[in-house]
Short mmCIF file of C-alpha atoms in Angstrom, two decimals:
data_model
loop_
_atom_site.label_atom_id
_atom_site.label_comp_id
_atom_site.label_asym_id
_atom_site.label_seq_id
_atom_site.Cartn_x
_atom_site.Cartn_y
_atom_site.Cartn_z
CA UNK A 7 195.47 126.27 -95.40
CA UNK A 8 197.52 124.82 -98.23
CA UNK A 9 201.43 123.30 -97.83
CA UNK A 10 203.87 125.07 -100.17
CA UNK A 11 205.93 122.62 -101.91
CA UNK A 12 209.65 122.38 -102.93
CA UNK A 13 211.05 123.85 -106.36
CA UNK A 14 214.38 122.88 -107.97
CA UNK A 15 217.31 122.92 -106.61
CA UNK A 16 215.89 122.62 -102.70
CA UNK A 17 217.93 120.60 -99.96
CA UNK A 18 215.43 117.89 -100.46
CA UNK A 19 216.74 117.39 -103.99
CA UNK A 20 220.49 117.92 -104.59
CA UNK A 21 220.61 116.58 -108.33
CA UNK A 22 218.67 118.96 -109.19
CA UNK A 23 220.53 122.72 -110.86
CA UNK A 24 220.16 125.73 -108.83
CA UNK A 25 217.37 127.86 -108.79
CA UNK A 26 217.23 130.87 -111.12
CA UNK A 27 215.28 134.09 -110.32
CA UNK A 28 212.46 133.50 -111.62
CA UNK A 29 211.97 129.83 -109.67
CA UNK A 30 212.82 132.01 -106.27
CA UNK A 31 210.24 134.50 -107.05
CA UNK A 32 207.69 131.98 -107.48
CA UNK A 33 208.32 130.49 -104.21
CA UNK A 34 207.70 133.30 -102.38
CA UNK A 35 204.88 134.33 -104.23
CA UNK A 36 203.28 130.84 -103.22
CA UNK A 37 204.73 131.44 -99.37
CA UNK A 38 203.18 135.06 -99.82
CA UNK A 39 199.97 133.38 -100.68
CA UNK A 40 199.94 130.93 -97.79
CA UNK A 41 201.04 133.36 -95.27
CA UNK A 42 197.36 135.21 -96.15
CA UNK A 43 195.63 132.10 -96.05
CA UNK A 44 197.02 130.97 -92.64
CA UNK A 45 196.85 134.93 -91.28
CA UNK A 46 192.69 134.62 -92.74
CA UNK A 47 192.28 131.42 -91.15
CA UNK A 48 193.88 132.81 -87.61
CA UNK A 49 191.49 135.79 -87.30
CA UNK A 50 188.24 133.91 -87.89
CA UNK A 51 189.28 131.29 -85.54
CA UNK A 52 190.10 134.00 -82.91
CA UNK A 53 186.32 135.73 -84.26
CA UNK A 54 184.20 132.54 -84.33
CA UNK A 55 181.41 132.90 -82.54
CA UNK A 56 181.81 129.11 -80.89
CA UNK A 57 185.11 130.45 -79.31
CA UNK A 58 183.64 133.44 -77.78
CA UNK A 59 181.07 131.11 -75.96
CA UNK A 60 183.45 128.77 -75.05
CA UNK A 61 185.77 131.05 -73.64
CA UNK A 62 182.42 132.98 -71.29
CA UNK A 63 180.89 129.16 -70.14
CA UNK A 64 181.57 127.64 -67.00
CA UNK A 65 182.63 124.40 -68.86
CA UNK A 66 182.91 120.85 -67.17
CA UNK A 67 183.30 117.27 -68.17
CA UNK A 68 184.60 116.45 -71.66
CA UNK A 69 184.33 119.77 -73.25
CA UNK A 70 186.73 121.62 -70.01
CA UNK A 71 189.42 119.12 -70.90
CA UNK A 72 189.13 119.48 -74.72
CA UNK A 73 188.96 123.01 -74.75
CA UNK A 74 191.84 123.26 -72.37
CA UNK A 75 194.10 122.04 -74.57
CA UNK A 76 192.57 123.86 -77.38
CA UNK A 77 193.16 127.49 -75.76
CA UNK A 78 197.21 125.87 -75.70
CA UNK A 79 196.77 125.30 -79.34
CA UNK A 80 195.55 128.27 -80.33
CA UNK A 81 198.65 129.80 -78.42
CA UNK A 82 200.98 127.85 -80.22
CA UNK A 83 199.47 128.71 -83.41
CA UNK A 84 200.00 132.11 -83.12
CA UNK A 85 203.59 131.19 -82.09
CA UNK A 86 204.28 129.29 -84.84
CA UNK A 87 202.65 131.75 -87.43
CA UNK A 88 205.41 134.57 -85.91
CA UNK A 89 207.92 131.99 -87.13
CA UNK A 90 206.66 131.50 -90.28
CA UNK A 91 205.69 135.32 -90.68
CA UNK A 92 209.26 136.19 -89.01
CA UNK A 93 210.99 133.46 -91.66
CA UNK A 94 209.49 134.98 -94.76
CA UNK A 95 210.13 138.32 -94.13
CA UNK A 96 213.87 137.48 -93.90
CA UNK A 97 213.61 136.10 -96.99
CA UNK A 98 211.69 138.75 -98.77
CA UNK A 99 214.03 141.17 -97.56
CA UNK A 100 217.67 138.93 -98.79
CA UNK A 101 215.41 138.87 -102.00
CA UNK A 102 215.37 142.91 -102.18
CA UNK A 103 218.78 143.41 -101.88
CA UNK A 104 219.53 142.90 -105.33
CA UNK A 105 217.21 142.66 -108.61
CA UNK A 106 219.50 139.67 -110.11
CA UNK A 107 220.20 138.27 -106.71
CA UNK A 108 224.06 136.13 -107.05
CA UNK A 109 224.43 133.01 -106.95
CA UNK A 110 225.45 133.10 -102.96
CA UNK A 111 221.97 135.11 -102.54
CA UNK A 112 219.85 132.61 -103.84
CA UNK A 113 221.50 129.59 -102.06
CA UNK A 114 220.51 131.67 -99.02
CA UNK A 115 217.25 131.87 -100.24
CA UNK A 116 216.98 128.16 -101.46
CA UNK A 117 218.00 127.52 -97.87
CA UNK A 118 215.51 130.08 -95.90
CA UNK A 119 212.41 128.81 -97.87
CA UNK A 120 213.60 124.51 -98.09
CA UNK A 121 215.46 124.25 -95.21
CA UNK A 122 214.80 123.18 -91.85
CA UNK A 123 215.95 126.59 -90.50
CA UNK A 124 212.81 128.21 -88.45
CA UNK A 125 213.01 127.65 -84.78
CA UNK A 126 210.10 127.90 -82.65
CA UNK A 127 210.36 130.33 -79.81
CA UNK A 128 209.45 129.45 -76.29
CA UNK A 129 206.07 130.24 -75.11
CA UNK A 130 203.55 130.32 -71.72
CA UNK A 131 202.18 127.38 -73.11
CA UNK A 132 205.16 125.12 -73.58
CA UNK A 133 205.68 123.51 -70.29
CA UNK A 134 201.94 122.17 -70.49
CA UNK A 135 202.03 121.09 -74.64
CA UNK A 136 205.78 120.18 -74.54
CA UNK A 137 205.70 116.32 -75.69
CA UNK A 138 201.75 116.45 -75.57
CA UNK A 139 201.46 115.36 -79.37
CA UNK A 140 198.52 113.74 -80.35
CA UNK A 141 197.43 109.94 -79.65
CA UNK A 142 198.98 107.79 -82.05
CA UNK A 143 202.12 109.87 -82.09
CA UNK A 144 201.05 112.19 -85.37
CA UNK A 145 203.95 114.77 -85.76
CA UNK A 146 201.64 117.41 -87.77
CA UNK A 147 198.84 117.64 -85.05
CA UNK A 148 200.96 117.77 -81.65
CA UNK A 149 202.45 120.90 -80.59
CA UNK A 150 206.17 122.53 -81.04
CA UNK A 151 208.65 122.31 -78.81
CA UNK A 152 210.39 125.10 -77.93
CA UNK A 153 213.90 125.05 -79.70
CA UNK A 154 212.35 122.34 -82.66
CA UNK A 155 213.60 123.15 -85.91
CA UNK A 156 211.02 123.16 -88.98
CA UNK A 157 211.56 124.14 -92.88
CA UNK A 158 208.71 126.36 -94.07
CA UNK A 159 206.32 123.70 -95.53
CA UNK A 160 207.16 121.40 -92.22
CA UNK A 161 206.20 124.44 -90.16
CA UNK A 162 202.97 125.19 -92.54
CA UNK A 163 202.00 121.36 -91.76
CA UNK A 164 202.12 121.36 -87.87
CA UNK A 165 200.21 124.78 -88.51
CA UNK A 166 197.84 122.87 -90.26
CA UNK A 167 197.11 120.31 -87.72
CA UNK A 168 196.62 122.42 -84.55
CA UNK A 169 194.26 124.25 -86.62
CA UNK A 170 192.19 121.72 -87.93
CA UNK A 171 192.16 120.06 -83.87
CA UNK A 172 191.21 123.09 -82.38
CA UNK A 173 188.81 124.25 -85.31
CA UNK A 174 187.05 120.51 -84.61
CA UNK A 175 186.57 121.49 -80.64
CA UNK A 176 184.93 125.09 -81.63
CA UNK A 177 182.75 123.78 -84.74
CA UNK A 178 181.05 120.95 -82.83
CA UNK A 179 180.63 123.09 -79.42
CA UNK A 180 179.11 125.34 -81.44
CA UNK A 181 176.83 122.99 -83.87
CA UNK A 182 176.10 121.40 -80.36
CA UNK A 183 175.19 124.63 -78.74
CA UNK A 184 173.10 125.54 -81.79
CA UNK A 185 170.93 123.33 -82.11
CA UNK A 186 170.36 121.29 -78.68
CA UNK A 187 169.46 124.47 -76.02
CA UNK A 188 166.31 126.26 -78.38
CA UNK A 189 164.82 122.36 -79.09
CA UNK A 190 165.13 121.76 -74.99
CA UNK A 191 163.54 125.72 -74.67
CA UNK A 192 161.20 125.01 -77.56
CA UNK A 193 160.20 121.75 -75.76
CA UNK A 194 159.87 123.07 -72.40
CA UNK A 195 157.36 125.63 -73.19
CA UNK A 196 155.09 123.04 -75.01
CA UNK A 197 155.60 121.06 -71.69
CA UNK A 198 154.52 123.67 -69.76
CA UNK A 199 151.49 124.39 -71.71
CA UNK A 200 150.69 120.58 -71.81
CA UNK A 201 151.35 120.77 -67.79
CA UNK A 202 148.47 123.58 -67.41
CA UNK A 203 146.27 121.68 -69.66
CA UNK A 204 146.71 118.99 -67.59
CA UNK A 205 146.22 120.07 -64.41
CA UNK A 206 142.70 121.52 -65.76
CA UNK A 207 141.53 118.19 -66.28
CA UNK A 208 142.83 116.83 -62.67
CA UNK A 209 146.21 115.07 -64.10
CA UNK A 210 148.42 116.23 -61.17
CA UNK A 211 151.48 114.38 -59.84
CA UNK A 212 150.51 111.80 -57.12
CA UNK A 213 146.53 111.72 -58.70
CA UNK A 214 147.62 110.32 -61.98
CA UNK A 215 150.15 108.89 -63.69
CA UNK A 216 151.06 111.27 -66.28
CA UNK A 217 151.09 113.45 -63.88
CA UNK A 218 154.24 112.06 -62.58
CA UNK A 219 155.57 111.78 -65.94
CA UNK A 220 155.07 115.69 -66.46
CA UNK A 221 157.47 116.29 -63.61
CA UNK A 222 160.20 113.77 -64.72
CA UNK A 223 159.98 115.17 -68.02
CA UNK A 224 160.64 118.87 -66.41
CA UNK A 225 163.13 117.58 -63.98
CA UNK A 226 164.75 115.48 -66.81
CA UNK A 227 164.94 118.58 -69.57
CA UNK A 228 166.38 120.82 -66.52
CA UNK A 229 169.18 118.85 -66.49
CA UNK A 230 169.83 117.98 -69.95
CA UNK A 231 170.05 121.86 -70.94
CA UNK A 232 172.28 122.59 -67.84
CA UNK A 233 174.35 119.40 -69.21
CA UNK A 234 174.47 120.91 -72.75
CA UNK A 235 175.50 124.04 -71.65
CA UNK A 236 178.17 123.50 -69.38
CA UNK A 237 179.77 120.52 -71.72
CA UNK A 238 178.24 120.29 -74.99
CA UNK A 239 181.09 117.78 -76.48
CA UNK A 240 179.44 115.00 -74.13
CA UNK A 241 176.57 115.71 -76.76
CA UNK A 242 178.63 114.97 -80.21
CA UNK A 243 178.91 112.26 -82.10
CA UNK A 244 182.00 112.03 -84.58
CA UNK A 245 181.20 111.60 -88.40
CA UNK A 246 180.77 107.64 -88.67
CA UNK A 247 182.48 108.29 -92.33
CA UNK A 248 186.16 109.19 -91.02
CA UNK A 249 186.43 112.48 -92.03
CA UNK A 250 189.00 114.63 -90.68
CA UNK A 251 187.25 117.49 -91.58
CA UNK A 252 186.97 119.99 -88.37
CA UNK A 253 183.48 119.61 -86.94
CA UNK A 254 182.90 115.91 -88.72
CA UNK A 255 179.64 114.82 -86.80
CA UNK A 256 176.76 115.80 -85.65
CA UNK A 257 174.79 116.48 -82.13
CA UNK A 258 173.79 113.69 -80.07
CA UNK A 259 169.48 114.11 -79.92
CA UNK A 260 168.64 110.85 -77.76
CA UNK A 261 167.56 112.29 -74.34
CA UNK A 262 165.63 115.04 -75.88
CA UNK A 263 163.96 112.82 -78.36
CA UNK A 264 163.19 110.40 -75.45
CA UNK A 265 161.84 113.10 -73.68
CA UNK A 266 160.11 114.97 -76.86
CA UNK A 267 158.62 110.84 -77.60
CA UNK A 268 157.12 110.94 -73.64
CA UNK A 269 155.69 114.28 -73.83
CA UNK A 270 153.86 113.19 -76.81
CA UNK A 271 152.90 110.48 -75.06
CA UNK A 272 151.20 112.37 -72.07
CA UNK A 273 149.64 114.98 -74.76
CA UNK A 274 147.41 112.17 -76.14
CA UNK A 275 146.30 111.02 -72.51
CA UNK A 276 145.55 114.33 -71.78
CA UNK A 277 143.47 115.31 -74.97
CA UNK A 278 141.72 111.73 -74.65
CA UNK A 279 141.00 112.98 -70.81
CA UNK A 280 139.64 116.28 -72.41
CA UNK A 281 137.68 114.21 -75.16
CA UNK A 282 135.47 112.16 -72.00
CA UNK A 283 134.91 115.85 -70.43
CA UNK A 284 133.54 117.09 -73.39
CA UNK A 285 131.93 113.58 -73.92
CA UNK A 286 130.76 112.94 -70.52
CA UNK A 287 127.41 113.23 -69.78
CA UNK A 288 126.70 111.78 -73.04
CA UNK A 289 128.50 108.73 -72.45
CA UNK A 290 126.47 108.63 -69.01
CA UNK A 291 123.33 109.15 -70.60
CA UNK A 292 124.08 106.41 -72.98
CA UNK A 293 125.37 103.94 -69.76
CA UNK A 294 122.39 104.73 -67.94
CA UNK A 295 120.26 103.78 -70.82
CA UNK A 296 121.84 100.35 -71.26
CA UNK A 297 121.55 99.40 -67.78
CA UNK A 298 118.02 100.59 -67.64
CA UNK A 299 117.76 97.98 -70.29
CA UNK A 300 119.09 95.63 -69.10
CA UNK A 301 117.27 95.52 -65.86
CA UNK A 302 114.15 95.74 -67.58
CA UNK A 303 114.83 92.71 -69.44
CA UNK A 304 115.83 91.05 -66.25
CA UNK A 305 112.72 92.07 -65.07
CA UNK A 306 111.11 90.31 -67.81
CA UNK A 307 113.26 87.43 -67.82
CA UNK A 308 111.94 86.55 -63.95
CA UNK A 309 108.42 87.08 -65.14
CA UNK A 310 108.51 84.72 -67.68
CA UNK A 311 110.30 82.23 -65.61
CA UNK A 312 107.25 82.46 -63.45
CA UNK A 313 104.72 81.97 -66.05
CA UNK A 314 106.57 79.05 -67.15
CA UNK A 315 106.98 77.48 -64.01
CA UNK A 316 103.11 78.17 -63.39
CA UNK A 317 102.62 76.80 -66.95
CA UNK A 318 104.67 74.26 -68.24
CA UNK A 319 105.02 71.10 -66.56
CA UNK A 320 108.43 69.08 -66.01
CA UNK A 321 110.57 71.31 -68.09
CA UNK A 322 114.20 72.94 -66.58
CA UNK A 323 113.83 76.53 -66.45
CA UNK A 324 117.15 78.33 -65.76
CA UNK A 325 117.28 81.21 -62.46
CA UNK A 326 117.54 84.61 -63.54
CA UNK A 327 119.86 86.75 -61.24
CA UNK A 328 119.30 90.13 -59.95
CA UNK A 329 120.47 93.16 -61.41
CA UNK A 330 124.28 93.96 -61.00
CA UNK A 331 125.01 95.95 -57.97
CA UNK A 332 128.49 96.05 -58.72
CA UNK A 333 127.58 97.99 -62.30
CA UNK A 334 125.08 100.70 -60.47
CA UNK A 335 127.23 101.14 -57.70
CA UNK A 336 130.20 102.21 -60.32
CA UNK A 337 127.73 104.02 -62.23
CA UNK A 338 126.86 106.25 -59.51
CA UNK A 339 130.58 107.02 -58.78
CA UNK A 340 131.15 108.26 -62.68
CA UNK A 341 128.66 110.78 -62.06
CA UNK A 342 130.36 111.89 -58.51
CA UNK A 343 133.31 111.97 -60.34
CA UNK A 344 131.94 114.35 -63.12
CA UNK A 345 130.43 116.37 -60.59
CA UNK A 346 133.40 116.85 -59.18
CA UNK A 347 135.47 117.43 -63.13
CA UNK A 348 137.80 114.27 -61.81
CA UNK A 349 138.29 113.50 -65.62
CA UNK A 350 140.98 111.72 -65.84
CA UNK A 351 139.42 109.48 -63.07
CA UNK A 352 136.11 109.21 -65.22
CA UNK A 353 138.02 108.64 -68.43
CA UNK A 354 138.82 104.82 -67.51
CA UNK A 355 136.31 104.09 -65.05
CA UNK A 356 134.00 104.96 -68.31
CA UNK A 357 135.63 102.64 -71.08
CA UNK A 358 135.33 99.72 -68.47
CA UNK A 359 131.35 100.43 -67.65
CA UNK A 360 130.88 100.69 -71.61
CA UNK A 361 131.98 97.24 -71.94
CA UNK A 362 130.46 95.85 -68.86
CA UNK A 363 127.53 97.63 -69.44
CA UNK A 364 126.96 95.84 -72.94
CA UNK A 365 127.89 92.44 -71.62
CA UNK A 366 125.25 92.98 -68.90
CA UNK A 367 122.62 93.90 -71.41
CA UNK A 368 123.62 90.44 -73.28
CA UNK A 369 123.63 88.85 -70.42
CA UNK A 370 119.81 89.64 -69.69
CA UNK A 371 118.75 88.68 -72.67
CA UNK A 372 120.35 85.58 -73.52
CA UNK A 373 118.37 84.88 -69.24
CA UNK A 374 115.36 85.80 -71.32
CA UNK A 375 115.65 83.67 -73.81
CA UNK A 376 116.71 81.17 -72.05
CA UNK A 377 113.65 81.03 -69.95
CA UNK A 378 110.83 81.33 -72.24
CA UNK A 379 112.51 78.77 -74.30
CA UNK A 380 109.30 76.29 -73.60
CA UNK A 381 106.96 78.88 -74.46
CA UNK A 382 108.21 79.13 -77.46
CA UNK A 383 108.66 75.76 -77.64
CA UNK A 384 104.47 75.81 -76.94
CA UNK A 385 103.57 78.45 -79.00
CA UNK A 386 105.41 76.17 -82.27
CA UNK A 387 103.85 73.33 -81.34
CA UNK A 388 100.39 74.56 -81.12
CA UNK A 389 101.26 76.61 -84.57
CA UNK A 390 101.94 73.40 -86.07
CA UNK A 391 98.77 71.47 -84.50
CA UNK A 392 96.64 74.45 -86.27
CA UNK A 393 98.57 74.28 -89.31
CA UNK A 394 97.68 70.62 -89.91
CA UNK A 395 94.04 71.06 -88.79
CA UNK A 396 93.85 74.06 -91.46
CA UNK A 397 95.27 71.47 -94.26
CA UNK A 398 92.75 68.62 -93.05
CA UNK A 399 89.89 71.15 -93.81
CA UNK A 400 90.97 72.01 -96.87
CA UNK A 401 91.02 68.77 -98.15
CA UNK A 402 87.30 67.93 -96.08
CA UNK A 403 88.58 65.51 -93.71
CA UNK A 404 88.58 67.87 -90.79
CA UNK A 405 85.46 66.07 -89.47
CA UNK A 406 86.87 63.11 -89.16
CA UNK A 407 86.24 61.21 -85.53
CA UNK A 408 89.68 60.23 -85.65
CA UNK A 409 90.92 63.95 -86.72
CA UNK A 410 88.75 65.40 -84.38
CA UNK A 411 89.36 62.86 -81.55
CA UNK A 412 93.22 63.48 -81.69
CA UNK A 413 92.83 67.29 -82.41
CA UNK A 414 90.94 67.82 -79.54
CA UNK A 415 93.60 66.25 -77.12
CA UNK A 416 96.46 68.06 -78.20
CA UNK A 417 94.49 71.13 -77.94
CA UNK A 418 93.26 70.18 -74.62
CA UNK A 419 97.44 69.47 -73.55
CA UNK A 420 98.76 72.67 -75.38
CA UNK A 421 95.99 74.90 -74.10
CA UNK A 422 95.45 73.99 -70.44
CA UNK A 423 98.12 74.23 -67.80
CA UNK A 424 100.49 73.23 -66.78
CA UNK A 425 101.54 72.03 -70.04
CA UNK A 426 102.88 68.63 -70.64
CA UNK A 427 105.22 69.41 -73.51
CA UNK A 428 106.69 66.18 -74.31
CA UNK A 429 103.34 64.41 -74.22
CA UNK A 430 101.97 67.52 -76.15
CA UNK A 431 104.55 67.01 -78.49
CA UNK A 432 103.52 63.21 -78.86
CA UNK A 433 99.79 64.31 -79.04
CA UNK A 434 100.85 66.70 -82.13
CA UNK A 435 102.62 63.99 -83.93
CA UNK A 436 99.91 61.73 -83.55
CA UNK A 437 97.25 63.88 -85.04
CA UNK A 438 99.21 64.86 -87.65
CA UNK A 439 100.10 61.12 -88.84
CA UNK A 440 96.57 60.52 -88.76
CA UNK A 441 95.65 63.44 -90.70
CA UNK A 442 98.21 62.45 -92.86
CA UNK A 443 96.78 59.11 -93.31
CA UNK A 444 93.53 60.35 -94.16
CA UNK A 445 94.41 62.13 -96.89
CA UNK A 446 95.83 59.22 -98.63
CA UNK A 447 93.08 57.69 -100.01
CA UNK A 448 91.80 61.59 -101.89
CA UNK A 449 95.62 61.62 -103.19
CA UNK A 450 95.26 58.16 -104.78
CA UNK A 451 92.02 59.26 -106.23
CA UNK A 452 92.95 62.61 -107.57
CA UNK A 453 95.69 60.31 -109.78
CA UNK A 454 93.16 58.09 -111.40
CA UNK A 455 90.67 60.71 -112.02
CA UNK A 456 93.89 62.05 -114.00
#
């Protein structure tokens, strides 16, 4: 809607010469011209689509008390658009009385279109809008009061800004109603889906915890779309910018994105529950498998510990412990719970025997090690005492009664039992400083024959 302005020789400017035919003609050609825009403006807000709606809901809340007043404003507009209609027709028809209007004719006119000669009529609405202007005391938004007195382009102006207040209230209803209740609708039947899924798999409220989330969410979307509908303003957020364009903002997506973020949320439990049914008797397979393991190497590991007792003297062999009851006990309560398709039971109860499973595996054989750490201790030392006894023959001074004296009592230590590994280790040593000894002499003549 535009605001017409003054030409020469209006009240607002008394220097200025009267206006001739032409100048009056122009005027109301531009008051012709706004009287079309304002009528145009008028029917599509009584047409828009937001109104309709607004005017069917069963409104509460923010948007009841906005579009209240609205539904005054609207009134008024179509009061004040008589005047201006009822104004410019009187001065349309002064203009037709003559084709060179008189000089009396067009200070009428310069009067009818400058002046502040249109008074609003009364309407239903005034007692609730009289002196209800809006906050800040803005003359051009508030409504008329019955009686008030307006020239043409004043009238155009207070026009203007019930318009653009009441446009603002049906635009973001609208945008609101738009775009928030299909998401929620969109959203619920991917929840519900999700929710079917879900109770396949045995993630049901009480049983699991996404379970409970699933209903919160449902409970939580219920009342965010009846919220929506019956006050969708409580939803819009003003344009940061400070436009005073109508419908300056945009809809207000946290709840459903906080609810659209948790159903996400629950759709990856689920699948990873649907991934260890799928997965299942694999993974128990593979559990049962390292357990089996390990227990065999346990086995092992308390065998050895016996033949080292029974074989090596004075050494500290570490206790093996039993097999983990704990681990086949839990083991045995995966498979009940496959049996009975409690996935989402089996799904953690499975990532923690994994681990544990693979700890107790390490476990066993670090006991293994641990405990046939003298027998390997043996089985060097008697490598090393043949090693030496090999070199000694080589060089032809494995006959030696020294060599052989010293050879044969490590051997006897390493190879009877039990085994005395510290004086084996001695015995070793001994025969190998003598060996080395021996061969002293054969290096001292291999230089001279050189």
């Amino acid at each position: 809607m535009g605001v017409p302005g003054p030409f020469p020789g209006s009240p607002g400017r008394p220097d200025a010469p009267a206006p001739d035919r032409e100048e009056v003609d122009r005027a109301l050609e531009r008051l012709g011209a706004e009287y079309e825009a304002i009528e145009t403006s008028l029917l599509a807000l009584q047409d828009h689509a937001g109104r309709r709606l607004l005017e069917g809901a069963e409104l509460s809340g923010t948007t009841k008390e906005r579009w209240a007043e609205a539904e005054r404003s609207i009134t008024v507009l179509w009061s004040l658009f008589d005047a201006y209609t009822a104004a410019l027709e009187s001065a349309r028809e002064l203009r037709e009385r003559r084709r060179w209007p008189s000089a009396e004719d067009l200070a009428e006119l310069t009067e009818l279109l400058n002046g502040e000669g249109v008074t609003v009529p009364a309407t239903d609405a005034d007692a609730e809008t009289a002196g209800g202007g809006p906050k800040g005391g803005d003359p051009e938004g508030g409504p008329a009061r019955p009686g008030e007195r307006f020239s043409l382009e004043g009238l155009v102006a207070r026009i203007n800004g019930l318009y653009a207040r009441s446009l603002d209230v049906i635009v973001a209803a609208d945008s609101v109603w738009s775009a928030l209740p299909a998401r929620i609708d969109l959203l619920s039947a991917e929840l519900q889906r999700t929710r079917s899924l879900a109770h396949s798999v045995g993630v049901r409220p009480g049983e699991h915890p996404a379970g409970d989330d699933l209903e919160r969410i449902t409970e939580e979307l219920s009342r965010l779309r009846a919220r929506v509908i019956a006050d969708p303003l409580a939803f819009w957020v003003s344009s940061s910018t400070g436009s005073s364009a109508p419908g300056g903002g945009r809809p207000d997506t946290g709840r459903y994105d906080r609810a659209a973020r948790a159903l996400e949320d629950i759709r990856r439990e689920v699948a990873a529950v649907l991934d260890v049914r799928q997965d299942a008797e694999r993974r128990l397979v593979q559990l049962r498998d390292v357990l089996s393991r390990a227990d065999r190497t346990l086995t092992e590991a308390r065998q050895a510990r016996g033949e080292v007792l029974a074989k090596i003297a004075a050494s500290e062999v570490p206790a093996v412990s039993g097999p983990s009851t704990a681990l086949h006990e839990q083991l045995a309560a995966a498979a009940d719970y496959r049996r009975r398709a409690q996935w989402h039971r089996l799904s953690p109860l499975l990532d923690s025997l994994e681990e544990r499973a693979e700890d107790e595996l390490h476990r066993a054989r670090e006991s293994l090690t641990a405990v046939t750490a003298p027998l390997a201790v043996r089985a060097e030392l008697r490598g090393r005492l043949d090693a030496y006894r090999a070199k000694a023959a080589r060089h032809g001074v494995a006959e030696d009664p020294l060599l052989t004296e010293r050879y044969d009592i490590a051997r006897r230590m390493l190879w009877s039992a039990p085994c005395d590994l510290r004086a084996a280790e001695q015995a070793v040593w001994r025969y190998q400083q003598a060996a080395a000894e021996a061969l002293v002499p054969l290096q001292r003549e291999g230089r001279e024959e050189s």
